Amino acid sequence: MARGGRVGEKEEGEKHIGLLKLAQTLSFLLIFMAGIIIGLAASSHIDRYFNSLPKMFSSTTNLQTIPFTTPDYSNCTIIHRDCTGDDENDDDGRRVKAEKLKDRDCWSIDGFVRPENLSHRMSDDELFWRASMVPVKEEYPYDRVPKIAFMFLTRGPLPMLPLWEKFFKGNDKYLSVYVHTPPGYDMNVSRDSPFYDRQIPSQRVEWGSPLLTDAEKRLLANALLDFSNERFILLSESCVPVYNFSTVYTYLINSAYSFVDSYDEPTRYGRGRYSRKMLPDIKLHHWRKGSQWFEVNRKLAIYIISDSKYYSLFKQFCRPACYPDEHYIPTLLNMFHGSMNANRSVTWVDWSIGGPHPATYAAANITEGFLQSIRKNETDCLYNEEPTSLCFLFARKFSPSALAPLMNLSSTVLGF
């Protein structure tokens, strides 16, 4: 009897389990069917929504009637004119230049690597960011001829302009010109001048303040937009060349070093201008002084305009009698790129008279002997680690009256 009872209980349990499985199966089928019904309903609503879109758009704009056409690249002219600010009141030269741009492809490599137009509406931060771009690919997709960027930082007119035009003549392929003037100043030069339309978007400059170094970095950044520029020389309106273009080009392009004056001066005019507020980033043994009239290669130019950290310290704590233009770049290169710098300038200047400003030479001072003494200076220097007597390529300061005798001696003494 006991055995028969256990068998009955087992059969009853199996029957109960069978009913549970049947209930689970039916529940699954119900959920599955409900999902299908909901999906069909949703699909119907989505179809109705997308079918109604053309009607919605056609009620406002007749998009369906607009055929696809090849992009009209004549709009490039509009883009360039917007960037230049050219308008109907521009002179004939600007209109001719705008007409030339009509045939340019908006996305051509030429317009990117060799921008002809210097006008833009970028802020300094935007400009420095754009100029700091470095291609990872080493090969150039065009025939790159390395150029020298001549960057003029001026208070207005360029009294030595005819001498520079004579110096540049016939060498357009190897040079670029950039001019930073006071805002609103318009250079009056002929259309065939290398200075024509070469003013960069400028801002106010105050000598002895960080605004002066801002202008230097602004010149560098604008020149860096042309990927063919390999060397960058900063010049003033009182600077003149003392050798011909071929000599200058060969000297700079073939140099393994940049030319930035950078030295330690243990006086109140050097170390005395250092502020302990620059610690811990800039220490006293980092501090250097030098002439603001520098020459750098492309790598250092990118490094200078890309720096924000150290420049912000100079803006905050290098105030008169500390002058950022005499300390910022010499100190920065000494800290990080001293091995790439010759630690000398290629611009001759006479400090023998003493005082805060160098000597200025006028017409009466310009003789063949005087110019030769600059060209063949008594102090030898190193060029690519070899001694040489050719140390200076440029000289300053010269007054406007010096132009006439310099022009007279340019072919016989200066070589151009």
XYZ file of C-alpha atoms in Angstrom:
416
model
C 0.000 0.000 0.000
C 2.793 2.391 0.934
C 4.486 1.784 -2.367
C 1.266 2.374 -4.343
C 0.715 5.693 -2.498
C 4.163 6.957 -3.430
C 3.531 6.132 -7.088
C 0.302 8.150 -7.042
C 1.990 11.120 -5.484
C 4.726 11.010 -8.123
C 2.200 10.963 -10.958
C 0.345 13.862 -9.376
C 3.585 15.897 -9.160
C 4.486 15.234 -12.757
C 1.008 16.321 -13.829
C 1.441 19.566 -11.874
C 4.805 20.284 -13.527
C 3.299 19.656 -16.952
C 0.560 22.203 -16.291
C 3.155 24.821 -15.226
C 5.156 24.326 -18.420
C 1.986 24.667 -20.495
C 1.120 27.912 -18.701
C 4.652 29.295 -19.359
C 4.453 28.403 -23.027
C 1.072 30.096 -23.409
C 2.407 33.234 -21.615
C 5.386 33.429 -23.979
C 3.129 33.101 -27.023
C 0.861 35.880 -25.727
C 3.824 38.238 -25.150
C 5.242 37.406 -28.578
C 1.909 38.139 -30.300
C 1.546 41.389 -28.376
C 5.014 42.465 -29.551
C 4.103 41.782 -33.165
C 0.897 43.804 -32.885
C 2.710 46.772 -31.239
C 5.471 46.649 -33.889
C 2.986 46.718 -36.741
C 1.157 49.648 -35.214
C 4.377 51.600 -34.692
C 5.536 50.855 -38.233
C 2.270 52.189 -39.586
C 2.711 55.474 -37.654
C 6.351 55.866 -38.808
C 5.390 55.279 -42.458
C 2.683 57.897 -42.203
C 5.158 60.373 -40.599
C 7.867 60.039 -43.269
C 5.308 60.053 -46.072
C 4.080 63.399 -44.734
C 7.594 65.021 -44.726
C 7.655 65.997 -48.427
C 4.273 67.656 -47.975
C 5.524 69.537 -44.918
C 8.606 70.855 -46.766
C 6.754 71.599 -49.963
C 4.457 73.870 -48.009
C 7.418 76.151 -47.135
C 10.126 75.545 -49.751
C 9.859 73.762 -53.035
C 12.893 71.526 -52.401
C 11.714 68.807 -54.753
C 11.984 71.158 -57.714
C 15.669 72.012 -57.053
C 17.895 69.868 -59.306
C 21.371 68.738 -58.173
C 24.119 70.759 -59.821
C 27.903 70.781 -59.698
C 29.155 73.303 -57.045
C 29.814 76.738 -58.507
C 33.413 77.635 -57.602
C 32.881 81.211 -58.659
C 31.855 81.673 -55.034
C 35.565 81.541 -54.192
C 35.732 85.183 -55.172
C 33.097 86.011 -52.583
C 34.981 84.077 -49.926
C 38.242 85.854 -50.688
C 36.566 89.251 -50.842
C 34.962 88.643 -47.471
C 38.374 87.758 -46.018
C 40.074 90.796 -47.531
C 37.322 93.241 -46.762
C 37.505 94.416 -50.394
C 34.487 96.344 -51.579
C 33.379 98.552 -54.401
C 35.505 101.425 -53.055
C 38.778 99.502 -53.361
C 41.391 100.774 -55.791
C 41.900 99.255 -59.207
C 44.738 97.058 -57.991
C 42.624 95.285 -55.408
C 39.879 94.722 -57.967
C 42.388 93.208 -60.388
C 43.627 90.893 -57.636
C 40.068 89.864 -56.806
C 39.445 89.118 -60.479
C 42.526 86.854 -60.532
C 41.062 84.851 -57.664
C 37.980 83.935 -59.671
C 39.732 80.975 -61.231
C 41.083 79.601 -57.941
C 39.656 76.385 -56.559
C 38.400 76.982 -53.008
C 39.991 73.739 -51.827
C 43.249 73.855 -53.796
C 46.514 73.067 -52.022
C 47.996 76.278 -53.417
C 45.635 78.504 -51.478
C 46.362 76.604 -48.273
C 50.151 76.446 -48.360
C 50.849 79.744 -50.151
C 48.156 82.264 -49.164
C 48.431 85.349 -51.363
C 46.058 87.372 -49.248
C 47.231 88.536 -45.817
C 43.882 89.933 -44.668
C 41.815 87.892 -42.242
C 39.529 88.349 -39.242
C 41.203 85.877 -36.887
C 41.915 86.885 -33.308
C 45.477 86.415 -32.047
C 44.493 83.180 -30.283
C 42.869 81.839 -33.462
C 45.836 82.966 -35.562
C 48.427 81.365 -33.266
C 46.443 78.114 -33.199
C 46.159 78.047 -36.990
C 49.844 78.903 -37.458
C 50.985 76.212 -35.025
C 49.757 73.379 -37.286
C 52.590 71.069 -38.323
C 52.134 68.400 -41.043
C 53.013 64.889 -39.878
C 53.784 63.790 -43.430
C 57.318 64.866 -44.254
C 57.010 64.975 -48.051
C 55.416 68.039 -49.610
C 52.729 67.541 -52.282
C 54.138 70.468 -54.286
C 57.506 71.821 -55.378
C 58.558 73.609 -52.190
C 61.218 76.296 -52.563
C 62.264 77.482 -49.068
C 61.745 81.203 -48.601
C 62.870 83.879 -46.164
C 60.108 85.867 -44.453
C 61.141 89.508 -44.014
C 59.008 90.846 -41.167
C 58.940 94.623 -40.715
C 57.740 96.025 -37.375
C 57.216 99.725 -38.032
C 55.773 102.888 -36.514
C 54.373 103.875 -39.911
C 56.317 104.740 -43.079
C 59.290 102.760 -44.349
C 61.855 105.458 -45.260
C 64.281 102.796 -46.584
C 61.633 101.298 -48.871
C 63.457 102.086 -52.192
C 66.617 100.387 -50.895
C 64.687 97.266 -49.854
C 62.860 97.160 -53.200
C 66.215 97.237 -54.965
C 67.527 94.512 -52.643
C 64.500 92.256 -53.313
C 64.356 92.835 -57.083
C 64.327 89.624 -59.128
C 64.070 87.338 -56.092
C 60.306 87.099 -55.568
C 60.461 83.295 -55.650
C 62.669 83.199 -52.551
C 61.092 85.739 -50.219
C 57.916 86.899 -48.518
C 57.283 90.342 -47.005
C 55.127 91.082 -43.941
C 54.554 94.539 -42.467
C 53.034 95.374 -39.064
C 52.012 99.024 -38.935
C 49.797 101.052 -36.593
C 46.107 100.187 -37.186
C 44.594 102.304 -39.947
C 47.915 103.153 -41.591
C 47.911 102.416 -45.333
C 51.218 101.962 -47.142
C 51.333 103.891 -50.384
C 53.368 101.699 -52.738
C 53.093 100.768 -56.394
C 51.438 97.490 -57.436
C 54.725 96.010 -58.621
C 56.409 96.598 -55.252
C 57.157 93.540 -53.068
C 55.521 95.546 -50.263
C 52.230 95.901 -52.125
C 49.320 94.436 -50.152
C 51.691 92.936 -47.567
C 50.336 94.591 -44.425
C 49.078 92.098 -41.863
C 46.051 92.754 -39.608
C 47.761 94.851 -36.938
C 47.013 96.129 -33.457
C 48.270 98.961 -31.281
C 51.902 98.685 -30.200
C 53.470 100.342 -27.189
C 57.250 100.238 -27.114
C 58.571 98.605 -23.924
C 55.291 96.828 -23.142
C 54.048 93.287 -23.849
C 52.132 94.779 -26.804
C 55.447 94.971 -28.656
C 56.094 91.256 -28.175
C 52.481 90.584 -29.198
C 53.261 92.286 -32.520
C 56.409 90.180 -32.989
C 54.446 86.961 -32.425
C 51.698 88.252 -34.729
C 54.221 88.768 -37.527
C 55.661 85.298 -36.978
C 52.225 83.657 -37.003
C 51.121 85.378 -40.211
C 54.370 84.406 -41.908
C 53.977 80.788 -40.747
C 50.713 80.511 -42.710
C 52.891 80.237 -45.829
C 54.364 76.737 -45.607
C 57.239 77.716 -47.908
C 58.665 80.211 -45.402
C 61.651 78.529 -43.738
C 63.527 81.427 -42.097
C 62.062 84.466 -40.336
C 63.902 87.756 -39.803
C 62.502 90.650 -37.730
C 63.408 94.133 -38.990
C 62.550 97.744 -38.175
C 61.977 100.734 -40.437
C 65.571 101.867 -39.669
C 67.177 98.563 -40.783
C 69.103 98.147 -44.034
C 70.731 95.146 -45.761
C 74.540 95.244 -46.013
C 74.922 92.327 -48.483
C 73.054 91.348 -51.635
C 70.069 89.013 -51.565
C 71.961 85.969 -52.826
C 74.459 86.194 -49.947
C 71.719 86.700 -47.351
C 69.616 83.831 -48.694
C 72.487 81.355 -48.833
C 73.706 82.358 -45.355
C 70.317 81.903 -43.642
C 68.896 78.928 -45.552
C 72.080 76.895 -45.083
C 72.541 77.762 -41.417
C 72.135 74.940 -38.905
C 71.308 77.504 -36.218
C 68.964 80.404 -35.589
C 70.329 83.837 -34.684
C 68.902 85.156 -31.424
C 70.921 87.313 -29.060
C 70.757 85.515 -25.700
C 73.195 86.171 -22.866
C 73.391 86.396 -19.101
C 73.955 89.945 -17.861
C 74.695 90.042 -14.110
C 73.666 93.692 -13.661
C 70.482 95.569 -12.821
C 69.847 95.777 -16.585
C 69.869 91.988 -16.862
C 69.371 89.832 -13.790
C 68.032 92.879 -11.969
C 64.894 92.740 -14.139
C 64.040 89.202 -13.093
C 60.991 88.772 -10.826
C 60.795 85.978 -8.256
C 57.057 85.910 -8.976
C 57.955 83.860 -12.067
C 58.996 80.949 -9.826
C 58.862 77.983 -10.004
C 58.526 77.975 -13.812
C 61.272 80.490 -14.615
C 64.311 80.583 -12.323
C 67.056 83.189 -12.164
C 69.595 80.929 -13.876
C 67.182 80.642 -16.852
C 66.992 84.430 -17.287
C 68.546 85.911 -20.437
C 68.714 89.219 -22.264
C 69.177 90.015 -25.957
C 68.316 92.192 -28.933
C 64.719 91.966 -30.094
C 65.819 91.848 -33.761
C 65.957 88.085 -34.118
C 66.194 85.510 -36.899
C 64.744 82.018 -36.396
C 64.021 78.904 -38.407
C 60.522 77.500 -38.894
C 60.702 75.035 -36.010
C 61.591 77.725 -33.464
C 59.047 80.147 -34.937
C 56.275 77.578 -34.347
C 57.564 76.952 -30.830
C 57.508 80.696 -29.995
C 53.969 81.380 -31.217
C 52.665 78.181 -29.582
C 53.839 79.118 -26.091
C 51.224 80.473 -23.690
C 52.473 79.273 -20.312
C 55.732 81.228 -20.130
C 54.536 84.216 -22.123
C 51.703 84.760 -19.645
C 54.317 85.067 -16.868
C 56.195 87.718 -18.848
C 52.981 89.635 -19.470
C 52.206 89.609 -15.756
C 55.581 90.179 -14.185
C 57.935 91.693 -16.797
C 56.934 95.344 -16.651
C 59.106 98.463 -16.982
C 61.957 98.536 -16.179
C 61.691 94.954 -17.477
C 61.032 94.793 -21.212
C 59.564 91.557 -22.647
C 61.003 92.179 -26.128
C 64.528 92.012 -24.646
C 63.960 88.989 -22.399
C 61.078 86.726 -23.454
C 62.462 84.991 -26.572
C 66.106 84.883 -25.336
C 64.956 83.295 -22.052
C 62.509 80.869 -23.701
C 65.110 79.560 -26.156
C 67.756 79.322 -23.448
C 65.410 77.148 -21.373
C 64.364 74.713 -24.085
C 66.200 75.164 -27.401
C 69.619 76.607 -26.619
C 71.335 74.003 -28.782
C 69.544 75.357 -31.855
C 70.653 78.956 -31.313
C 73.900 80.656 -32.346
C 73.479 83.113 -29.443
C 74.169 86.114 -31.650
C 72.306 88.496 -33.915
C 72.834 89.015 -37.648
C 71.787 92.682 -37.308
C 74.622 95.097 -36.519
C 73.963 97.977 -34.111
C 76.209 100.535 -32.396
C 75.806 100.832 -28.601
C 79.122 102.657 -28.110
C 77.499 106.015 -27.350
C 75.881 104.667 -24.181
C 72.325 105.273 -23.014
C 69.059 103.431 -23.628
C 69.181 103.765 -27.442
C 71.842 102.885 -30.027
C 73.487 105.365 -32.368
C 71.525 106.598 -35.389
C 73.441 107.270 -38.612
C 72.485 110.034 -41.039
C 73.627 110.987 -44.561
C 76.939 112.496 -43.405
C 77.971 109.182 -41.838
C 77.396 107.013 -44.904
C 80.709 106.322 -46.589
C 82.246 103.308 -48.288
C 84.625 102.820 -45.377
C 81.801 102.903 -42.831
C 79.759 100.280 -44.698
C 82.792 98.041 -45.181
C 83.514 98.202 -41.441
C 80.051 96.691 -40.825
C 80.424 94.070 -43.541
C 83.875 92.963 -42.375
C 83.585 93.476 -38.646
C 86.758 93.120 -36.584
C 85.098 90.556 -34.304
C 84.974 87.091 -35.820
C 82.005 84.818 -35.142
C 81.015 81.217 -35.742
C 78.909 80.075 -38.670
C 77.915 76.398 -38.528
C 80.665 76.011 -35.907
C 83.352 77.410 -38.207
C 85.049 80.841 -37.699
C 84.017 83.549 -40.164
C 84.280 87.315 -40.566
C 80.851 87.510 -42.206
C 78.764 88.041 -39.064
C 76.196 90.718 -39.927
C 73.716 90.734 -42.820
C 71.717 93.815 -41.744
C 72.393 97.009 -39.817
C 70.542 99.690 -37.840
C 69.746 102.472 -37.022
C 69.660 104.720 -40.092
C 67.746 107.979 -40.414
C 65.697 108.811 -43.542
C 68.456 111.137 -44.772
C 70.780 108.145 -45.127
C 68.682 106.714 -47.970
C 70.258 108.703 -50.829
C 73.919 107.839 -50.091
C 72.949 104.221 -49.367
C 71.263 103.970 -52.771
C 74.367 105.479 -54.415
C 76.656 102.933 -52.755
C 74.358 99.911 -53.005
C 75.770 98.612 -56.303
C 79.460 99.341 -55.666
C 79.657 98.388 -51.961
C 76.580 96.391 -50.961
C 76.466 94.325 -54.142
C 72.943 95.010 -55.407
